[in-house]
Amino acid sequence: MKTIRTTSAMADWSRRLHREGVTIGFVPTMGALHEGHRALIRAARLACDAVVVSIFVNPTQFGPTEDLAKYPRRFRLDRALCAKEGVDAIFAPTAAAMYPAGFQTIVAVPPLARRWEGEARPHHFQGVSTVVTKLLSLVQPDTTWFGQKDFQQAALVHQLAKDLNLPGALRVHPTVRERDGLALSSRNVYLSAQQREAAPVLYRALQAGAAVIREGERRGARIQRVMARVAATERAVKAEYLAVCDPSSLEPVRTVQREAILLGAIRIGTIRLLDNLPVTIRAKS
Ligand code: AMP
């Protein structure tokens, strides 16, 4: 397994593989790899001849008061996981390699970035859009995998890739969860034992929202209230948003039609956790 540190070496490696007719699967990450990342890597491994995993804690997607400095970095463990999963190359550039002196460009998708995570983290999505544009341009993948866990990010990347004709197909992998429903996240390591116990309330709130939709409730405000009530059962948890949205525009819906996405973010102490749950209403036969 190769570790690639520079942008030019990454581009050269991909060009060489493409010349040889090898298909490239790509999994972009910020490292501190867990079972969620592993699932994406395995999907890439099954679908493509070669797999590249990028490990880059992208500074431009963190706000000035966020956890960039203390974001978990575990390169040796990540490397071992990648080697075990048969990854062909890790692309782990430095921030200076990705953003050399004189770097000026910003890529943004304002409509999809406006609400939810974009509201809570004002520059987050332009950091994500810019780095994803760079990564896809460098890696030139045939297919790239994203996790559904970050639903708004995946929606935004789809739009970005379509608008800018970025290379390759995109696939979204379902969220991998702990047994109690908590979505795996590199940030879960910040949770104390007590906070860890409270954290699954986010998924329970989303499930309660999905359950009332299945029982026939269609009014967005009512569904939202049900989710808020569940989240409020944990005193240590503050719900930032629990929303019933259109899965394409991510705008809140007054009335659920055929499909909805339930989006949620909670804060436990200083830790923010995200999750979501898609809901499809099946026509009665
Ligand atoms: P991150 O390292 O957190 O930036 O995540 C890298 C990729 O892994 C993103 O596409 C995430 O959506 C995805 N991912 C993170 N956690 C999970 C999970 N629990 N299940 C599935 N995909 C995930």
PDB file of N, CA and C and ligand atoms in Angstrom, residues 28-31 34 36-37 40 71 145-147 149-150 153 173-176 183-184 186, ligand 1:
ATOM      1  N   PRO A  28     -13.122   9.512   0.389  1.00  0.00           N
ATOM      2  CA  PRO A  28     -12.522  10.655   1.085  1.00  0.00           C
ATOM      3  C   PRO A  28     -12.880  10.656   2.565  1.00  0.00           C
ATOM      4  N   THR A  29     -11.900  10.851   3.445  1.00  0.00           N
ATOM      5  CA  THR A  29     -12.147  10.860   4.897  1.00  0.00           C
ATOM      6  C   THR A  29     -11.250  11.897   5.574  1.00  0.00           C
ATOM      7  N   MET A  30     -11.566  12.114   6.855  1.00  0.00           N
ATOM      8  CA  MET A  30     -10.672  12.937   7.684  1.00  0.00           C
ATOM      9  C   MET A  30      -9.926  12.048   8.681  1.00  0.00           C
ATOM     10  N   GLY A  31      -9.895  10.744   8.416  1.00  0.00           N
ATOM     11  CA  GLY A  31      -9.127   9.849   9.286  1.00  0.00           C
ATOM     12  C   GLY A  31      -9.892   9.488  10.552  1.00  0.00           C
ATOM     13  N   HIS A  34     -13.285   4.397  11.389  1.00  0.00           N
ATOM     14  CA  HIS A  34     -14.100   3.482  12.184  1.00  0.00           C
ATOM     15  C   HIS A  34     -14.887   2.570  11.238  1.00  0.00           C
ATOM     16  N   GLY A  36     -17.784   2.741  10.068  1.00  0.00           N
ATOM     17  CA  GLY A  36     -18.505   3.450   9.003  1.00  0.00           C
ATOM     18  C   GLY A  36     -17.601   3.638   7.801  1.00  0.00           C
ATOM     19  N   HIS A  37     -16.388   4.117   8.053  1.00  0.00           N
ATOM     20  CA  HIS A  37     -15.422   4.283   6.965  1.00  0.00           C
ATOM     21  C   HIS A  37     -15.094   2.922   6.340  1.00  0.00           C
ATOM     22  N   LEU A  40     -17.492   1.840   3.756  1.00  0.00           N
ATOM     23  CA  LEU A  40     -17.311   2.560   2.482  1.00  0.00           C
ATOM     24  C   LEU A  40     -16.127   1.967   1.702  1.00  0.00           C
ATOM     25  N   TYR A  71      -9.147  17.559  16.731  1.00  0.00           N
ATOM     26  CA  TYR A  71      -9.795  16.500  15.949  1.00  0.00           C
ATOM     27  C   TYR A  71      -8.894  15.258  15.994  1.00  0.00           C
ATOM     28  N   TRP A 145     -17.257   7.165  -2.843  1.00  0.00           N
ATOM     29  CA  TRP A 145     -18.255   6.810  -1.825  1.00  0.00           C
ATOM     30  C   TRP A 145     -18.324   7.868  -0.738  1.00  0.00           C
ATOM     31  N   PHE A 146     -19.573   8.238  -0.441  1.00  0.00           N
ATOM     32  CA  PHE A 146     -19.844   9.115   0.701  1.00  0.00           C
ATOM     33  C   PHE A 146     -20.795   8.382   1.633  1.00  0.00           C
ATOM     34  N   GLY A 147     -20.878   8.838   2.886  1.00  0.00           N
ATOM     35  CA  GLY A 147     -21.778   8.202   3.848  1.00  0.00           C
ATOM     36  C   GLY A 147     -23.080   8.969   3.958  1.00  0.00           C
ATOM     37  N   LYS A 149     -24.669   9.225   6.579  1.00  0.00           N
ATOM     38  CA  LYS A 149     -24.584   9.867   7.887  1.00  0.00           C
ATOM     39  C   LYS A 149     -24.526  11.390   7.756  1.00  0.00           C
ATOM     40  N   ASP A 150     -23.790  11.872   6.751  1.00  0.00           N
ATOM     41  CA  ASP A 150     -23.712  13.320   6.509  1.00  0.00           C
ATOM     42  C   ASP A 150     -24.587  13.628   5.290  1.00  0.00           C
ATOM     43  N   GLN A 153     -24.209  16.960   3.395  1.00  0.00           N
ATOM     44  CA  GLN A 153     -22.936  16.952   2.662  1.00  0.00           C
ATOM     45  C   GLN A 153     -23.064  16.130   1.382  1.00  0.00           C
ATOM     46  N   HIS A 173     -23.432   5.459   0.878  1.00  0.00           N
ATOM     47  CA  HIS A 173     -23.540   4.212   1.656  1.00  0.00           C
ATOM     48  C   HIS A 173     -24.391   4.464   2.903  1.00  0.00           C
ATOM     49  N   PRO A 174     -25.283   3.515   3.238  1.00  0.00           N
ATOM     50  CA  PRO A 174     -26.117   3.711   4.438  1.00  0.00           C
ATOM     51  C   PRO A 174     -25.280   3.916   5.703  1.00  0.00           C
ATOM     52  N   THR A 175     -25.870   4.579   6.667  1.00  0.00           N
ATOM     53  CA  THR A 175     -25.187   4.890   7.928  1.00  0.00           C
ATOM     54  C   THR A 175     -24.924   3.618   8.733  1.00  0.00           C
ATOM     55  N   VAL A 176     -23.701   3.490   9.210  1.00  0.00           N
ATOM     56  CA  VAL A 176     -23.348   2.360  10.080  1.00  0.00           C
ATOM     57  C   VAL A 176     -23.515   2.832  11.525  1.00  0.00           C
ATOM     58  N   ALA A 183     -25.116   6.656  15.519  1.00  0.00           N
ATOM     59  CA  ALA A 183     -24.349   6.619  14.274  1.00  0.00           C
ATOM     60  C   ALA A 183     -22.868   6.721  14.604  1.00  0.00           C
ATOM     61  N   LEU A 184     -22.059   5.866  13.995  1.00  0.00           N
ATOM     62  CA  LEU A 184     -20.615   5.939  14.241  1.00  0.00           C
ATOM     63  C   LEU A 184     -20.091   7.271  13.717  1.00  0.00           C
ATOM     64  N   SER A 186     -16.288   9.854  14.061  1.00  0.00           N
ATOM     65  CA  SER A 186     -14.962  10.044  14.670  1.00  0.00           C
ATOM     66  C   SER A 186     -15.071  10.880  15.939  1.00  0.00           C
TER      67      SER A 186
HETATM   68  P1  AMP B   1     -15.344  11.887   7.911  1.00  0.00           P
HETATM   69  O1  AMP B   1     -14.048  11.216   8.105  1.00  0.00           O
HETATM   70  O2  AMP B   1     -16.153  12.024   9.158  1.00  0.00           O
HETATM   71  O3  AMP B   1     -15.238  13.159   7.121  1.00  0.00           O
HETATM   72  O4  AMP B   1     -16.211  10.902   7.010  1.00  0.00           O
HETATM   73  C1  AMP B   1     -15.729  10.416   5.783  1.00  0.00           C
HETATM   74  C2  AMP B   1     -16.850   9.746   5.067  1.00  0.00           C
HETATM   75  O5  AMP B   1     -17.337   8.657   5.849  1.00  0.00           O
HETATM   76  C3  AMP B   1     -18.039  10.687   4.813  1.00  0.00           C
HETATM   77  O6  AMP B   1     -18.579  10.454   3.527  1.00  0.00           O
HETATM   78  C4  AMP B   1     -19.000  10.284   5.903  1.00  0.00           C
HETATM   79  O7  AMP B   1     -20.346  10.553   5.582  1.00  0.00           O
HETATM   80  C5  AMP B   1     -18.728   8.794   5.997  1.00  0.00           C
HETATM   81  N1  AMP B   1     -19.173   8.293   7.299  1.00  0.00           N
HETATM   82  C6  AMP B   1     -18.863   8.785   8.518  1.00  0.00           C
HETATM   83  N2  AMP B   1     -19.507   8.105   9.483  1.00  0.00           N
HETATM   84  C7  AMP B   1     -20.253   7.153   8.856  1.00  0.00           C
HETATM   85  C8  AMP B   1     -21.150   6.143   9.302  1.00  0.00           C
HETATM   86  N3  AMP B   1     -21.435   5.971  10.597  1.00  0.00           N
HETATM   87  N4  AMP B   1     -21.743   5.362   8.372  1.00  0.00           N
HETATM   88  C9  AMP B   1     -21.475   5.527   7.060  1.00  0.00           C
HETATM   89  N5  AMP B   1     -20.644   6.467   6.576  1.00  0.00           N
HETATM   90  C10 AMP B   1     -20.033   7.280   7.458  1.00  0.00           C
END
